[in-house]
Structures are given as C-alpha cells and as structure tokens.
C-alpha cells in the first residue's frame, strides 16, 4: 500500500531572504564604543534635566529681583549666580534645556520626514522624478544653511514655531541624499525583485522592504543633526531671531551676557558650557553609532 504524500501549499513570502536590520543591533553595540557611551551619558543628563526641570530648579525661572542682580556663583543661595534682572541663572539654564531639546527634536523629525520621503521616492522611481528632486536638493545646497535659516526666520518672524519650521526646511537635504544613495544600492537586491514578483505594491516595497535597511544611516544623521539644530537655534536666538524673552534660551543668555562680559563673565560662560556639553554629547553619540554601523557593514 503506497502512502500518499501530502503536498503543503507553498508560502511564497517564506522564500524571500530575511534581511538583518542594523538598527536593531545598535543598542547592544553602543556599550562597545566609548564614544557612543560617553555621548549617551551626556545626552541622558541633559534629557533628565529637561524632563525634571521643575524639580531640579531652585527658583522660579521668570522671577526677577533687581536687588540681587549680577550675583556671582554660590552667592545668596544662587548656584550659578543671577543675571541682569536678578533671575537665577541655574534655573534659567535648566529650563533652557527644554527649549533647545524641543527645537532640536521637532526640527530634526520634520527634516527627517521631508528628506526621507523624498529620498525614497527619488531613489526608487528614478528617471525624471529623481532628476527633479535632486535638482531641488542642489538648489538648497547652493545656499549657506545658516544664512538660509536666518532669511526664513526673518521672513516668518521670531518664535519657537518659526525656528522649528525654518530649521526643518533647510536640513532635510542631508536625509534625502543619504536615503537616495541607500535606496539605489538596495532596490536591485534579490529580495526586492522577489517582492515585486509576488505582487507587492510599490508602497509596501518602499516602506516595508527598503526603508528598514536605511534606518542605520538615518539614525546617525539624525543624531548628529540634533547637535547642529541646537547650535542653530542658539545662533538664531543670539541674533534676536529665535526664542523671545521671557522664555529661557541659551542663545539669549549668551547675547545678554556679552553686555556684562567684564563684570559678570559667568552670564556667558555657563550658557556656553551648556551648549557645548549638549552638542558634544550628540556628536559623540552620532560618531559612535556611525563607527559601529560601518564596522558591522564591513564584517557583513
């Protein structure tokens, strides 16, 4: 008696090669890079100060006391002294971390959404679509980024919302170029061709098959871009085009401190150190992630 063999239905999707996503391995690899580890600690400290600012702050950030103006650090209960209006400088710097991180994070997300979307479309479809998008990128890159941001904020008006829009609008080109380059190398892979063969639509191929393999460089650019965005916000505020008083901003603190640089240098030193500390943290973290992902790709 012959035993009949049951033929199982073929699962077409199972034949697709499984691609490893470098982003999933980043967290486990961070501890192997001293640069990423130190940068991550710096960033966590700034995030902690921004989130728990009402608990950490020792005074009201908007409370003015002209009888205690320009106090030196550790004088009369003020850890970092007071500014020209008698406001506690330590509290103002702690609350300034909230503004800087808000502008940095939101502007980077906005730039990422614009740049990644256009980069995916440009790299995947190619042809005249790619030509148009890349010529737009070339036009944006022909202008100095900071000057373009200053022009946009001057046209829109000062304020946190306009600063975010301006920074997001000028920094999207980095994401578009990097994502396009990755898409051009990924879209010819066998698993992409197999996905087309089984009838997957373009939307699914772009966002479910191609995009996950572009996450590692996107994370690196976004991490480095956070430091750049924070410096740009401080620059705009320093010039009077960014965050407006009485909101606490590191750039405004630097601008006001310049007027008292001889009699009260701490007004400029501590906001400058806060900017340096934060930007250094993001740059070290971004460099560490980039080194880790590059070494991982080379081993593969």
Short mmCIF file of the C-alpha atoms (twelve columns), coordinates in Angstrom:
data_MODEL
# 
_entry.id   MODEL 
# 
loop_
_atom_site.group_PDB 
_atom_site.id 
_atom_site.type_symbol 
_atom_site.label_atom_id 
_atom_site.label_alt_id 
_atom_site.label_comp_id 
_atom_site.label_asym_id 
_atom_site.label_seq_id 
_atom_site.Cartn_x 
_atom_site.Cartn_y 
_atom_site.Cartn_z 
_atom_site.pdbx_PDB_model_num 
ATOM 1   C CA . UNK A 1   0.000  0.000  0.000   1 
ATOM 2   C CA . UNK A 2   1.512  3.259  -1.114  1 
ATOM 3   C CA . UNK A 3   1.475  6.151  1.288   1 
ATOM 4   C CA . UNK A 4   0.281  9.315  -0.360  1 
ATOM 5   C CA . UNK A 5   2.434  12.316 0.292   1 
ATOM 6   C CA . UNK A 6   0.658  15.444 1.325   1 
ATOM 7   C CA . UNK A 7   1.914  18.464 -0.505  1 
ATOM 8   C CA . UNK A 8   1.957  21.528 1.660   1 
ATOM 9   C CA . UNK A 9   0.997  24.805 -0.026  1 
ATOM 10  C CA . UNK A 10  3.998  26.860 -0.862  1 
ATOM 11  C CA . UNK A 11  4.423  30.044 1.122   1 
ATOM 12  C CA . UNK A 12  5.826  32.470 -1.351  1 
ATOM 13  C CA . UNK A 13  6.832  35.020 1.205   1 
ATOM 14  C CA . UNK A 14  8.935  32.453 3.084   1 
ATOM 15  C CA . UNK A 15  11.264 32.203 0.111   1 
ATOM 16  C CA . UNK A 16  12.246 35.819 0.468   1 
ATOM 17  C CA . UNK A 17  15.649 36.202 2.080   1 
ATOM 18  C CA . UNK A 18  15.442 37.767 5.502   1 
ATOM 19  C CA . UNK A 19  17.430 40.930 5.782   1 
ATOM 20  C CA . UNK A 20  19.033 41.880 9.046   1 
ATOM 21  C CA . UNK A 21  18.191 45.389 10.196  1 
ATOM 22  C CA . UNK A 22  21.281 47.121 11.593  1 
ATOM 23  C CA . UNK A 23  19.131 49.450 13.734  1 
ATOM 24  C CA . UNK A 24  18.045 46.539 15.935  1 
ATOM 25  C CA . UNK A 25  21.649 45.851 16.848  1 
ATOM 26  C CA . UNK A 26  22.605 49.445 17.660  1 
ATOM 27  C CA . UNK A 27  21.555 49.370 21.303  1 
ATOM 28  C CA . UNK A 28  23.510 46.211 22.016  1 
ATOM 29  C CA . UNK A 29  26.557 47.604 20.236  1 
ATOM 30  C CA . UNK A 30  26.559 51.003 21.974  1 
ATOM 31  C CA . UNK A 31  28.361 49.612 25.005  1 
ATOM 32  C CA . UNK A 32  31.253 48.552 22.743  1 
ATOM 33  C CA . UNK A 33  32.008 52.146 21.742  1 
ATOM 34  C CA . UNK A 34  33.447 54.519 24.331  1 
ATOM 35  C CA . UNK A 35  32.470 57.487 22.181  1 
ATOM 36  C CA . UNK A 36  28.848 56.402 21.939  1 
ATOM 37  C CA . UNK A 37  28.725 55.504 25.627  1 
ATOM 38  C CA . UNK A 38  30.114 58.857 26.801  1 
ATOM 39  C CA . UNK A 39  27.908 60.755 24.381  1 
ATOM 40  C CA . UNK A 40  24.877 58.785 25.512  1 
ATOM 41  C CA . UNK A 41  25.597 59.653 29.151  1 
ATOM 42  C CA . UNK A 42  25.858 63.359 28.269  1 
ATOM 43  C CA . UNK A 43  22.575 63.230 26.370  1 
ATOM 44  C CA . UNK A 44  20.805 61.380 29.182  1 
ATOM 45  C CA . UNK A 45  21.948 64.016 31.683  1 
ATOM 46  C CA . UNK A 46  20.543 66.814 29.519  1 
ATOM 47  C CA . UNK A 47  17.298 64.887 28.970  1 
ATOM 48  C CA . UNK A 48  16.990 64.282 32.707  1 
ATOM 49  C CA . UNK A 49  17.442 67.995 33.430  1 
ATOM 50  C CA . UNK A 50  14.880 68.958 30.781  1 
ATOM 51  C CA . UNK A 51  12.243 66.460 31.920  1 
ATOM 52  C CA . UNK A 52  12.601 67.136 35.637  1 
ATOM 53  C CA . UNK A 53  13.325 70.854 35.374  1 
ATOM 54  C CA . UNK A 54  10.556 71.873 37.844  1 
ATOM 55  C CA . UNK A 55  12.041 69.517 40.445  1 
ATOM 56  C CA . UNK A 56  15.712 70.354 39.827  1 
ATOM 57  C CA . UNK A 57  15.255 74.122 39.546  1 
ATOM 58  C CA . UNK A 58  15.833 76.055 42.744  1 
ATOM 59  C CA . UNK A 59  13.903 79.208 41.806  1 
ATOM 60  C CA . UNK A 60  11.158 80.473 39.517  1 
ATOM 61  C CA . UNK A 61  12.755 80.987 36.057  1 
ATOM 62  C CA . UNK A 62  10.729 84.171 35.477  1 
ATOM 63  C CA . UNK A 63  11.050 85.742 38.942  1 
ATOM 64  C CA . UNK A 64  13.030 88.991 38.845  1 
ATOM 65  C CA . UNK A 65  14.785 90.533 41.841  1 
ATOM 66  C CA . UNK A 66  16.693 93.698 40.925  1 
ATOM 67  C CA . UNK A 67  18.204 93.878 44.410  1 
ATOM 68  C CA . UNK A 68  20.086 90.634 43.685  1 
ATOM 69  C CA . UNK A 69  21.168 91.260 40.087  1 
ATOM 70  C CA . UNK A 70  24.549 90.030 38.786  1 
ATOM 71  C CA . UNK A 71  25.301 87.884 41.811  1 
ATOM 72  C CA . UNK A 72  28.345 85.639 41.499  1 
ATOM 73  C CA . UNK A 73  28.032 81.816 41.682  1 
ATOM 74  C CA . UNK A 74  27.140 80.364 45.095  1 
ATOM 75  C CA . UNK A 75  26.182 83.796 46.411  1 
ATOM 76  C CA . UNK A 76  22.968 84.218 48.414  1 
ATOM 77  C CA . UNK A 77  21.718 80.706 47.576  1 
ATOM 78  C CA . UNK A 78  22.151 81.002 43.788  1 
ATOM 79  C CA . UNK A 79  24.253 78.117 42.473  1 
ATOM 80  C CA . UNK A 80  25.401 79.865 39.284  1 
ATOM 81  C CA . UNK A 81  24.591 83.421 40.319  1 
ATOM 82  C CA . UNK A 82  21.934 85.694 38.821  1 
ATOM 83  C CA . UNK A 83  21.508 87.600 35.572  1 
ATOM 84  C CA . UNK A 84  20.997 91.305 34.970  1 
ATOM 85  C CA . UNK A 85  17.377 91.047 36.105  1 
ATOM 86  C CA . UNK A 86  18.113 89.095 39.260  1 
ATOM 87  C CA . UNK A 87  16.815 85.787 37.848  1 
ATOM 88  C CA . UNK A 88  18.530 82.601 38.964  1 
ATOM 89  C CA . UNK A 89  20.950 81.572 36.214  1 
ATOM 90  C CA . UNK A 90  20.991 77.883 37.140  1 
ATOM 91  C CA . UNK A 91  17.207 77.709 36.823  1 
ATOM 92  C CA . UNK A 92  17.255 79.563 33.512  1 
ATOM 93  C CA . UNK A 93  19.830 77.133 32.096  1 
ATOM 94  C CA . UNK A 94  17.850 74.105 33.261  1 
ATOM 95  C CA . UNK A 95  14.680 75.405 31.621  1 
ATOM 96  C CA . UNK A 96  16.700 76.398 28.565  1 
ATOM 97  C CA . UNK A 97  17.480 72.703 28.047  1 
ATOM 98  C CA . UNK A 98  13.767 72.147 27.440  1 
ATOM 99  C CA . UNK A 99  13.658 74.776 24.713  1 
ATOM 100 C CA . UNK A 100 16.833 73.568 23.000  1 
ATOM 101 C CA . UNK A 101 15.780 69.917 23.004  1 
ATOM 102 C CA . UNK A 102 12.267 70.762 21.844  1 
ATOM 103 C CA . UNK A 103 13.560 72.777 18.906  1 
ATOM 104 C CA . UNK A 104 16.227 70.187 18.111  1 
ATOM 105 C CA . UNK A 105 13.982 67.127 18.258  1 
ATOM 106 C CA . UNK A 106 10.975 68.579 16.425  1 
ATOM 107 C CA . UNK A 107 13.042 70.239 13.685  1 
ATOM 108 C CA . UNK A 108 15.035 67.038 13.130  1 
ATOM 109 C CA . UNK A 109 11.839 64.970 12.918  1 
ATOM 110 C CA . UNK A 110 10.394 67.466 10.420  1 
ATOM 111 C CA . UNK A 111 13.565 67.421 8.318   1 
ATOM 112 C CA . UNK A 112 13.653 63.626 8.528   1 
ATOM 113 C CA . UNK A 113 10.075 63.212 7.335   1 
ATOM 114 C CA . UNK A 114 10.620 65.510 4.350   1 
ATOM 115 C CA . UNK A 115 14.076 64.225 3.437   1 
ATOM 116 C CA . UNK A 116 13.459 60.510 3.920   1 
ATOM 117 C CA . UNK A 117 10.203 60.602 1.941   1 
ATOM 118 C CA . UNK A 118 11.739 62.477 -0.988  1 
ATOM 119 C CA . UNK A 119 14.875 60.329 -0.852  1 
ATOM 120 C CA . UNK A 120 12.848 57.122 -1.024  1 
ATOM 121 C CA . UNK A 121 10.779 58.400 -3.945  1 
ATOM 122 C CA . UNK A 122 13.828 59.709 -5.797  1 
ATOM 123 C CA . UNK A 123 15.903 56.557 -5.399  1 
ATOM 124 C CA . UNK A 124 13.125 54.068 -6.080  1 
ATOM 125 C CA . UNK A 125 11.448 55.615 -9.122  1 
ATOM 126 C CA . UNK A 126 14.494 57.266 -10.696 1 
ATOM 127 C CA . UNK A 127 14.142 58.917 -14.087 1 
ATOM 128 C CA . UNK A 128 12.664 62.411 -14.279 1 
ATOM 129 C CA . UNK A 129 11.370 62.152 -10.691 1 
ATOM 130 C CA . UNK A 130 14.902 61.604 -9.435  1 
ATOM 131 C CA . UNK A 131 16.222 64.432 -11.609 1 
ATOM 132 C CA . UNK A 132 13.688 66.980 -10.322 1 
ATOM 133 C CA . UNK A 133 14.161 66.091 -6.646  1 
ATOM 134 C CA . UNK A 134 17.954 66.091 -6.863  1 
ATOM 135 C CA . UNK A 135 17.992 69.460 -8.650  1 
ATOM 136 C CA . UNK A 136 15.874 70.882 -5.831  1 
ATOM 137 C CA . UNK A 137 18.408 69.455 -3.383  1 
ATOM 138 C CA . UNK A 138 21.227 71.110 -5.342  1 
ATOM 139 C CA . UNK A 139 19.425 74.457 -5.179  1 
ATOM 140 C CA . UNK A 140 19.112 74.221 -1.392  1 
ATOM 141 C CA . UNK A 141 22.741 73.148 -1.013  1 
ATOM 142 C CA . UNK A 142 23.895 76.145 -3.044  1 
ATOM 143 C CA . UNK A 143 22.908 78.427 -0.143  1 
ATOM 144 C CA . UNK A 144 24.736 78.546 3.204   1 
ATOM 145 C CA . UNK A 145 22.433 76.663 5.555   1 
ATOM 146 C CA . UNK A 146 22.569 79.110 8.436   1 
ATOM 147 C CA . UNK A 147 22.026 82.136 6.197   1 
ATOM 148 C CA . UNK A 148 19.024 80.423 4.625   1 
ATOM 149 C CA . UNK A 149 17.619 79.704 8.091   1 
ATOM 150 C CA . UNK A 150 18.156 83.336 9.110   1 
ATOM 151 C CA . UNK A 151 16.344 84.517 5.970   1 
ATOM 152 C CA . UNK A 152 13.395 82.198 6.606   1 
ATOM 153 C CA . UNK A 153 13.043 83.204 10.267  1 
ATOM 154 C CA . UNK A 154 13.344 86.878 9.311   1 
ATOM 155 C CA . UNK A 155 10.509 86.380 6.814   1 
ATOM 156 C CA . UNK A 156 8.307  84.302 9.127   1 
ATOM 157 C CA . UNK A 157 9.065  86.239 12.311  1 
ATOM 158 C CA . UNK A 158 10.789 85.210 15.557  1 
ATOM 159 C CA . UNK A 159 9.341  82.481 17.750  1 
ATOM 160 C CA . UNK A 160 9.843  78.823 18.550  1 
ATOM 161 C CA . UNK A 161 7.388  77.560 15.905  1 
ATOM 162 C CA . UNK A 162 9.021  79.539 13.098  1 
ATOM 163 C CA . UNK A 163 12.506 78.471 14.209  1 
ATOM 164 C CA . UNK A 164 11.431 74.822 14.037  1 
ATOM 165 C CA . UNK A 165 9.903  75.288 10.576  1 
ATOM 166 C CA . UNK A 166 12.994 77.092 9.284   1 
ATOM 167 C CA . UNK A 167 15.468 74.510 10.605  1 
ATOM 168 C CA . UNK A 168 13.379 71.584 9.380   1 
ATOM 169 C CA . UNK A 169 13.079 73.199 5.967   1 
ATOM 170 C CA . UNK A 170 16.823 73.749 5.477   1 
ATOM 171 C CA . UNK A 171 18.216 70.483 6.898   1 
ATOM 172 C CA . UNK A 172 16.095 67.947 5.002   1 
ATOM 173 C CA . UNK A 173 18.587 67.701 2.127   1 
ATOM 174 C CA . UNK A 174 21.050 65.579 4.124   1 
ATOM 175 C CA . UNK A 175 18.423 62.881 4.664   1 
ATOM 176 C CA . UNK A 176 17.277 62.975 1.037   1 
ATOM 177 C CA . UNK A 177 20.772 62.424 -0.372  1 
ATOM 178 C CA . UNK A 178 21.745 59.651 2.043   1 
ATOM 179 C CA . UNK A 179 18.450 57.762 1.732   1 
ATOM 180 C CA . UNK A 180 18.537 58.037 -2.059  1 
ATOM 181 C CA . UNK A 181 22.038 56.549 -2.145  1 
ATOM 182 C CA . UNK A 182 20.961 53.645 0.061   1 
ATOM 183 C CA . UNK A 183 17.823 53.008 -1.974  1 
ATOM 184 C CA . UNK A 184 19.838 52.854 -5.203  1 
ATOM 185 C CA . UNK A 185 22.010 50.096 -3.716  1 
ATOM 186 C CA . UNK A 186 19.158 48.191 -2.066  1 
ATOM 187 C CA . UNK A 187 16.446 48.209 -4.739  1 
ATOM 188 C CA . UNK A 188 18.424 45.877 -7.023  1 
ATOM 189 C CA . UNK A 189 18.759 43.196 -4.345  1 
ATOM 190 C CA . UNK A 190 17.178 39.810 -4.982  1 
ATOM 191 C CA . UNK A 191 14.641 40.069 -2.166  1 
ATOM 192 C CA . UNK A 192 13.268 43.304 -3.692  1 
ATOM 193 C CA . UNK A 193 12.903 41.595 -7.060  1 
ATOM 194 C CA . UNK A 194 11.193 38.658 -5.343  1 
ATOM 195 C CA . UNK A 195 8.767  41.030 -3.626  1 
ATOM 196 C CA . UNK A 196 7.864  42.519 -6.993  1 
ATOM 197 C CA . UNK A 197 7.396  39.040 -8.433  1 
ATOM 198 C CA . UNK A 198 4.840  38.009 -5.818  1 
ATOM 199 C CA . UNK A 199 2.833  41.174 -6.488  1 
ATOM 200 C CA . UNK A 200 3.797  43.534 -3.666  1 
ATOM 201 C CA . UNK A 201 2.860  47.122 -4.459  1 
ATOM 202 C CA . UNK A 202 5.364  49.959 -4.527  1 
ATOM 203 C CA . UNK A 203 4.211  51.415 -1.212  1 
ATOM 204 C CA . UNK A 204 4.828  48.137 0.609   1 
ATOM 205 C CA . UNK A 205 8.181  47.577 -1.074  1 
ATOM 206 C CA . UNK A 206 9.406  51.086 -0.242  1 
ATOM 207 C CA . UNK A 207 8.269  51.280 3.380   1 
ATOM 208 C CA . UNK A 208 8.402  47.603 4.445   1 
ATOM 209 C CA . UNK A 209 11.342 46.241 2.484   1 
ATOM 210 C CA . UNK A 210 13.630 49.159 1.609   1 
ATOM 211 C CA . UNK A 211 13.172 51.674 4.436   1 
ATOM 212 C CA . UNK A 212 14.145 49.283 7.306   1 
ATOM 213 C CA . UNK A 213 17.520 48.749 5.626   1 
ATOM 214 C CA . UNK A 214 18.124 52.516 5.536   1 
ATOM 215 C CA . UNK A 215 17.481 53.097 9.241   1 
ATOM 216 C CA . UNK A 216 21.098 52.896 10.403  1 
ATOM 217 C CA . UNK A 217 22.383 55.875 8.350   1 
ATOM 218 C CA . UNK A 218 19.184 57.801 9.138   1 
ATOM 219 C CA . UNK A 219 19.789 57.346 12.868  1 
ATOM 220 C CA . UNK A 220 23.385 58.540 12.501  1 
ATOM 221 C CA . UNK A 221 22.405 61.655 10.529  1 
ATOM 222 C CA . UNK A 222 19.549 62.430 12.937  1 
ATOM 223 C CA . UNK A 223 21.802 62.126 15.997  1 
ATOM 224 C CA . UNK A 224 24.426 64.429 14.516  1 
ATOM 225 C CA . UNK A 225 21.680 66.718 13.243  1 
ATOM 226 C CA . UNK A 226 20.351 67.241 16.761  1 
ATOM 227 C CA . UNK A 227 23.594 68.911 17.789  1 
ATOM 228 C CA . UNK A 228 23.566 71.052 14.655  1 
ATOM 229 C CA . UNK A 229 19.955 72.090 15.246  1 
ATOM 230 C CA . UNK A 230 20.696 73.086 18.861  1 
ATOM 231 C CA . UNK A 231 23.633 75.246 17.748  1 
ATOM 232 C CA . UNK A 232 21.498 76.807 15.003  1 
ATOM 233 C CA . UNK A 233 18.718 77.626 17.473  1 
ATOM 234 C CA . UNK A 234 21.225 79.205 19.846  1 
ATOM 235 C CA . UNK A 235 22.672 81.226 16.962  1 
ATOM 236 C CA . UNK A 236 19.258 82.493 15.869  1 
ATOM 237 C CA . UNK A 237 18.351 83.381 19.450  1 
ATOM 238 C CA . UNK A 238 21.705 85.115 19.906  1 
ATOM 239 C CA . UNK A 239 20.896 87.281 16.877  1 
ATOM 240 C CA . UNK A 240 17.424 88.050 18.236  1 
ATOM 241 C CA . UNK A 241 15.589 85.969 15.639  1 
ATOM 242 C CA . UNK A 242 14.886 82.861 17.697  1 
ATOM 243 C CA . UNK A 243 13.249 82.304 21.056  1 
ATOM 244 C CA . UNK A 244 11.958 85.524 22.525  1 
ATOM 245 C CA . UNK A 245 12.085 86.667 26.173  1 
ATOM 246 C CA . UNK A 246 10.902 85.900 28.761  1 
ATOM 247 C CA . UNK A 247 11.352 82.294 27.538  1 
ATOM 248 C CA . UNK A 248 14.646 80.837 28.667  1 
ATOM 249 C CA . UNK A 249 17.089 80.222 25.837  1 
ATOM 250 C CA . UNK A 250 20.808 79.516 25.909  1 
ATOM 251 C CA . UNK A 251 21.316 81.754 22.880  1 
ATOM 252 C CA . UNK A 252 19.545 84.682 24.520  1 
ATOM 253 C CA . UNK A 253 21.536 84.131 27.708  1 
ATOM 254 C CA . UNK A 254 24.753 84.368 25.695  1 
ATOM 255 C CA . UNK A 255 23.577 87.541 23.952  1 
ATOM 256 C CA . UNK A 256 22.666 89.262 27.221  1 
ATOM 257 C CA . UNK A 257 25.815 88.010 28.920  1 
ATOM 258 C CA . UNK A 258 28.015 89.673 26.291  1 
ATOM 259 C CA . UNK A 259 26.943 93.067 27.637  1 
ATOM 260 C CA . UNK A 260 28.339 92.185 31.063  1 
ATOM 261 C CA . UNK A 261 31.310 90.100 29.971  1 
ATOM 262 C CA . UNK A 262 33.779 92.101 32.100  1 
ATOM 263 C CA . UNK A 263 31.847 92.485 35.347  1 
ATOM 264 C CA . UNK A 264 29.904 89.195 35.228  1 
ATOM 265 C CA . UNK A 265 31.558 86.701 32.841  1 
ATOM 266 C CA . UNK A 266 29.564 83.817 34.328  1 
ATOM 267 C CA . UNK A 267 26.490 85.049 32.412  1 
ATOM 268 C CA . UNK A 268 28.144 83.916 29.170  1 
ATOM 269 C CA . UNK A 269 30.338 81.085 30.432  1 
ATOM 270 C CA . UNK A 270 27.628 78.797 31.826  1 
ATOM 271 C CA . UNK A 271 25.158 79.009 28.896  1 
ATOM 272 C CA . UNK A 272 28.106 78.442 26.560  1 
ATOM 273 C CA . UNK A 273 29.143 75.374 28.543  1 
ATOM 274 C CA . UNK A 274 25.567 74.064 28.419  1 
ATOM 275 C CA . UNK A 275 25.532 74.353 24.618  1 
ATOM 276 C CA . UNK A 276 28.979 72.749 24.335  1 
ATOM 277 C CA . UNK A 277 28.062 69.915 26.715  1 
ATOM 278 C CA . UNK A 278 24.841 69.093 24.857  1 
ATOM 279 C CA . UNK A 279 26.247 69.323 21.337  1 
ATOM 280 C CA . UNK A 280 29.319 67.305 22.328  1 
ATOM 281 C CA . UNK A 281 27.052 64.576 23.683  1 
ATOM 282 C CA . UNK A 282 25.051 64.280 20.468  1 
ATOM 283 C CA . UNK A 283 28.171 64.413 18.297  1 
ATOM 284 C CA . UNK A 284 29.945 61.708 20.302  1 
ATOM 285 C CA . UNK A 285 26.820 59.554 20.218  1 
ATOM 286 C CA . UNK A 286 26.423 60.040 16.470  1 
ATOM 287 C CA . UNK A 287 30.094 59.316 15.767  1 
ATOM 288 C CA . UNK A 288 29.941 56.189 17.917  1 
ATOM 289 C CA . UNK A 289 26.846 54.893 16.152  1 
ATOM 290 C CA . UNK A 290 28.410 55.622 12.763  1 
ATOM 291 C CA . UNK A 291 31.598 53.735 13.653  1 
ATOM 292 C CA . UNK A 292 29.606 50.781 14.952  1 
ATOM 293 C CA . UNK A 293 27.380 50.539 11.901  1 
ATOM 294 C CA . UNK A 294 30.325 50.956 9.498   1 
ATOM 295 C CA . UNK A 295 32.283 48.171 11.210  1 
ATOM 296 C CA . UNK A 296 29.203 45.934 11.208  1 
ATOM 297 C CA . UNK A 297 28.643 46.507 7.477   1 
ATOM 298 C CA . UNK A 298 32.309 45.778 6.739   1 
ATOM 299 C CA . UNK A 299 32.121 42.476 8.625   1 
ATOM 300 C CA . UNK A 300 28.985 41.532 6.710   1 
# 
